Amino acid sequence: MGDHKEQPLRVGAAVRRRRRTLDLTLAVVAERSGLSVPFLSQIENERARPSRSSLEKVADALRTTAVELLAAADPACSVDVVRAEGPEQGGVPRERSLVRGHHQMHASEFTGDHDAGRELQYRNDQLMYVADGAVEVEAEGRAYRLGRGDTLYLTGGVRHRWRATVADTRVLVVAVAEHIEAVQDRPRQ
């Protein structure tokens, strides 16, 4: 239950991601594949399931294979449980994804410290939540100290870095996935 292997695949998001990566319009893919723009739009929006033959035509138009598109497909489930891993490895920094697959949201749990000197910048907005311990975040030229239960919201495009200031710190980072165009360019204030 909740296991991706039990769910049918949704290939539409994989088709859209590939098309956008190649910077192609639906009209160009339609011309290359011999399929109609409305049908391709329905595939991308999960309102139509392509036959094997149609999927191969789409794949050829996108200069890939049907197998590659299926491998990049999202599981068609609305509920998925990600179980906690085994016992904590005291003091060992680690990151684990809290969401499987290609979805509109990404969430990770960081335990311990990580590369504090590394500057981060994400395309879309994100939220940091300190589940245990404490962190210091540097963003927009200011330092923010966060303790257990505190959150920090960062608008997409903000350069930042953070570090754990207490042993056994756990931080949850939830963000809109990078492949989603959720934030239009905003004027800097």
Short mmCIF file of C-alpha atoms in Angstrom, two decimals:
data_model
loop_
_atom_site.label_atom_id
_atom_site.label_comp_id
_atom_site.label_asym_id
_atom_site.label_seq_id
_atom_site.Cartn_x
_atom_site.Cartn_y
_atom_site.Cartn_z
CA MET A 1 0.00 0.00 0.00
CA GLY A 2 1.43 3.38 -0.98
CA ASP A 3 4.23 1.61 -2.84
CA HIS A 4 4.99 3.11 -6.25
CA LYS A 5 5.42 -0.35 -7.76
CA GLU A 6 1.69 -0.96 -7.29
CA GLN A 7 0.65 2.23 -9.11
CA PRO A 8 0.25 2.89 -12.85
CA LEU A 9 2.65 5.43 -14.32
CA ARG A 10 1.72 8.92 -15.49
CA VAL A 11 3.89 9.63 -18.49
CA GLY A 12 2.49 13.11 -19.23
CA ALA A 13 4.77 14.95 -16.80
CA ALA A 14 7.82 13.16 -18.26
CA VAL A 15 6.74 14.17 -21.78
CA ARG A 16 6.28 17.79 -20.70
CA ARG A 17 9.64 17.91 -18.88
CA ARG A 18 11.45 16.47 -21.91
CA ARG A 19 9.68 18.85 -24.33
CA ARG A 20 10.53 21.85 -22.17
CA THR A 21 14.13 20.71 -21.76
CA LEU A 22 14.42 20.71 -25.55
CA ASP A 23 12.60 24.08 -25.65
CA LEU A 24 9.98 22.75 -28.06
CA THR A 25 6.37 23.80 -28.48
CA LEU A 26 3.50 21.33 -28.67
CA ALA A 27 3.10 22.33 -32.31
CA VAL A 28 6.67 21.27 -33.13
CA VAL A 29 6.22 17.93 -31.34
CA ALA A 30 2.91 17.44 -33.15
CA GLU A 31 4.55 18.08 -36.51
CA ARG A 32 7.44 15.71 -35.76
CA SER A 33 5.22 12.95 -34.35
CA GLY A 34 2.23 13.17 -36.66
CA LEU A 35 -0.06 13.49 -33.63
CA SER A 36 -2.38 16.42 -32.98
CA VAL A 37 -1.63 19.30 -30.61
CA PRO A 38 -4.84 18.67 -28.60
CA PHE A 39 -3.95 14.98 -28.15
CA LEU A 40 -0.40 15.86 -27.03
CA SER A 41 -1.82 18.41 -24.60
CA GLN A 42 -4.16 15.75 -23.21
CA ILE A 43 -1.20 13.38 -22.75
CA GLU A 44 0.82 16.04 -20.92
CA ASN A 45 -2.15 16.87 -18.68
CA GLU A 46 -2.89 13.19 -17.93
CA ARG A 47 -6.29 13.33 -19.64
CA ALA A 48 -5.25 10.77 -22.25
CA ARG A 49 -3.04 7.70 -22.07
CA PRO A 50 -1.02 7.16 -25.23
CA SER A 51 -0.89 3.75 -26.88
CA ARG A 52 2.53 2.15 -27.20
CA SER A 53 2.66 3.29 -30.82
CA SER A 54 1.74 6.89 -29.95
CA LEU A 55 4.25 6.95 -27.09
CA GLU A 56 6.99 5.79 -29.48
CA LYS A 57 6.04 8.59 -31.93
CA VAL A 58 6.21 11.15 -29.12
CA ALA A 59 9.53 9.74 -27.93
CA ASP A 60 10.99 9.92 -31.45
CA ALA A 61 9.81 13.54 -31.76
CA LEU A 62 11.52 14.29 -28.43
CA ARG A 63 14.72 12.48 -29.48
CA THR A 64 14.44 9.85 -26.78
CA THR A 65 12.83 6.42 -26.37
CA ALA A 66 9.52 5.26 -24.97
CA VAL A 67 11.48 3.31 -22.34
CA GLU A 68 13.25 6.52 -21.23
CA LEU A 69 9.94 8.39 -20.98
CA LEU A 70 8.41 5.57 -18.94
CA ALA A 71 11.48 5.51 -16.67
CA ALA A 72 11.02 9.24 -16.03
CA ALA A 73 7.26 8.91 -15.50
CA ASP A 74 5.57 9.81 -12.23
CA PRO A 75 3.69 7.15 -10.31
CA ALA A 76 -0.04 7.79 -10.45
CA CYS A 77 -0.62 7.80 -6.72
CA SER A 78 -1.97 10.49 -4.49
CA VAL A 79 -0.76 8.97 -1.25
CA ASP A 80 2.72 7.63 -0.62
CA VAL A 81 4.33 6.79 2.70
CA VAL A 82 8.08 7.24 3.11
CA ARG A 83 9.13 5.31 6.19
CA ALA A 84 11.80 6.53 8.58
CA GLU A 85 15.12 4.82 8.11
CA GLY A 86 16.82 2.62 10.67
CA PRO A 87 18.36 3.85 13.91
CA GLU A 88 20.03 7.26 13.89
CA GLN A 89 23.74 7.24 13.22
CA GLY A 90 24.74 9.57 16.09
CA GLY A 91 26.50 12.67 14.83
CA VAL A 92 26.87 11.49 11.22
CA PRO A 93 25.56 14.15 8.80
CA ARG A 94 23.05 12.83 6.30
CA GLU A 95 20.27 13.90 3.97
CA ARG A 96 17.24 11.88 3.00
CA SER A 97 14.45 12.70 0.62
CA LEU A 98 10.99 12.72 2.15
CA VAL A 99 9.19 12.62 -1.23
CA ARG A 100 9.80 10.00 -3.92
CA GLY A 101 9.73 10.60 -7.65
CA HIS A 102 9.22 13.72 -9.76
CA HIS A 103 6.54 15.74 -8.03
CA GLN A 104 5.66 19.39 -7.72
CA MET A 105 7.09 19.48 -4.23
CA HIS A 106 10.42 18.35 -2.85
CA ALA A 107 11.18 17.75 0.82
CA SER A 108 14.40 16.66 2.52
CA GLU A 109 15.50 15.98 6.06
CA PHE A 110 19.02 16.97 7.06
CA THR A 111 20.46 15.41 10.20
CA GLY A 112 23.66 16.77 11.73
CA ASP A 113 25.73 19.31 9.86
CA HIS A 114 26.35 19.63 6.14
CA ASP A 115 28.63 21.67 3.90
CA ALA A 116 28.09 24.98 5.74
CA GLY A 117 30.33 26.94 3.36
CA ARG A 118 28.30 25.98 0.31
CA GLU A 119 26.07 28.77 -0.98
CA LEU A 120 22.64 27.60 -2.06
CA GLN A 121 20.15 29.19 -4.41
CA TYR A 122 16.91 27.57 -5.51
CA ARG A 123 14.67 28.57 -8.36
CA ASN A 124 11.48 28.36 -6.30
CA ASP A 125 10.40 29.22 -2.77
CA GLN A 126 11.37 26.99 0.14
CA LEU A 127 10.63 26.58 3.82
CA MET A 128 13.14 25.44 6.43
CA TYR A 129 11.82 23.93 9.67
CA VAL A 130 14.11 23.08 12.59
CA ALA A 131 12.74 19.84 14.06
CA ASP A 132 15.56 19.45 16.62
CA GLY A 133 18.65 21.44 17.55
CA ALA A 134 19.55 24.82 16.11
CA VAL A 135 20.89 26.36 12.92
CA GLU A 136 22.28 29.62 11.70
CA VAL A 137 21.18 30.79 8.26
CA GLU A 138 22.87 33.55 6.29
CA ALA A 139 20.60 35.10 3.66
CA GLU A 140 20.44 38.50 2.01
CA GLY A 141 23.42 39.70 4.07
CA ARG A 142 21.80 38.88 7.42
CA ALA A 143 22.24 36.04 9.88
CA TYR A 144 19.22 34.29 11.37
CA ARG A 145 19.44 31.96 14.37
CA LEU A 146 16.73 29.32 14.42
CA GLY A 147 15.90 26.91 17.23
CA ARG A 148 13.64 23.92 17.59
CA GLY A 149 10.23 24.62 16.05
CA ASP A 150 11.35 27.74 14.15
CA THR A 151 10.77 28.15 10.42
CA LEU A 152 12.41 30.31 7.78
CA TYR A 153 10.79 31.07 4.45
CA LEU A 154 13.06 31.88 1.50
CA THR A 155 11.74 33.32 -1.73
CA GLY A 156 13.03 31.64 -4.89
CA GLY A 157 16.36 33.05 -6.05
CA VAL A 158 17.62 34.08 -2.59
CA ARG A 159 21.25 33.06 -2.09
CA HIS A 160 21.82 31.54 1.33
CA ARG A 161 23.87 29.11 3.39
CA TRP A 162 23.22 27.42 6.68
CA ARG A 163 24.94 25.39 9.35
CA ALA A 164 23.92 23.40 12.39
CA THR A 165 25.04 25.02 15.65
CA VAL A 166 24.00 22.15 17.92
CA ALA A 167 24.86 18.44 17.63
CA ASP A 168 22.07 16.13 16.37
CA THR A 169 20.24 18.96 14.61
CA ARG A 170 17.41 17.93 12.26
CA VAL A 171 16.18 20.35 9.61
CA LEU A 172 13.32 19.79 7.17
CA VAL A 173 13.46 21.68 3.89
CA VAL A 174 10.31 21.79 1.78
CA ALA A 175 10.34 23.46 -1.62
CA VAL A 176 8.52 23.69 -4.89
CA ALA A 177 10.41 21.32 -7.23
CA GLU A 178 13.03 22.85 -9.51
CA HIS A 179 11.31 21.69 -12.72
CA ILE A 180 8.19 23.72 -11.85
CA GLU A 181 7.96 27.34 -12.97
CA ALA A 182 6.22 28.50 -9.81
CA VAL A 183 7.88 31.88 -9.41
CA GLN A 184 8.05 34.44 -12.14
CA ASP A 185 10.99 36.80 -12.08
CA ARG A 186 10.35 39.36 -9.38
CA PRO A 187 11.98 42.75 -9.08
CA ARG A 188 14.56 42.76 -6.27
CA GLN A 189 13.74 45.07 -3.39
#
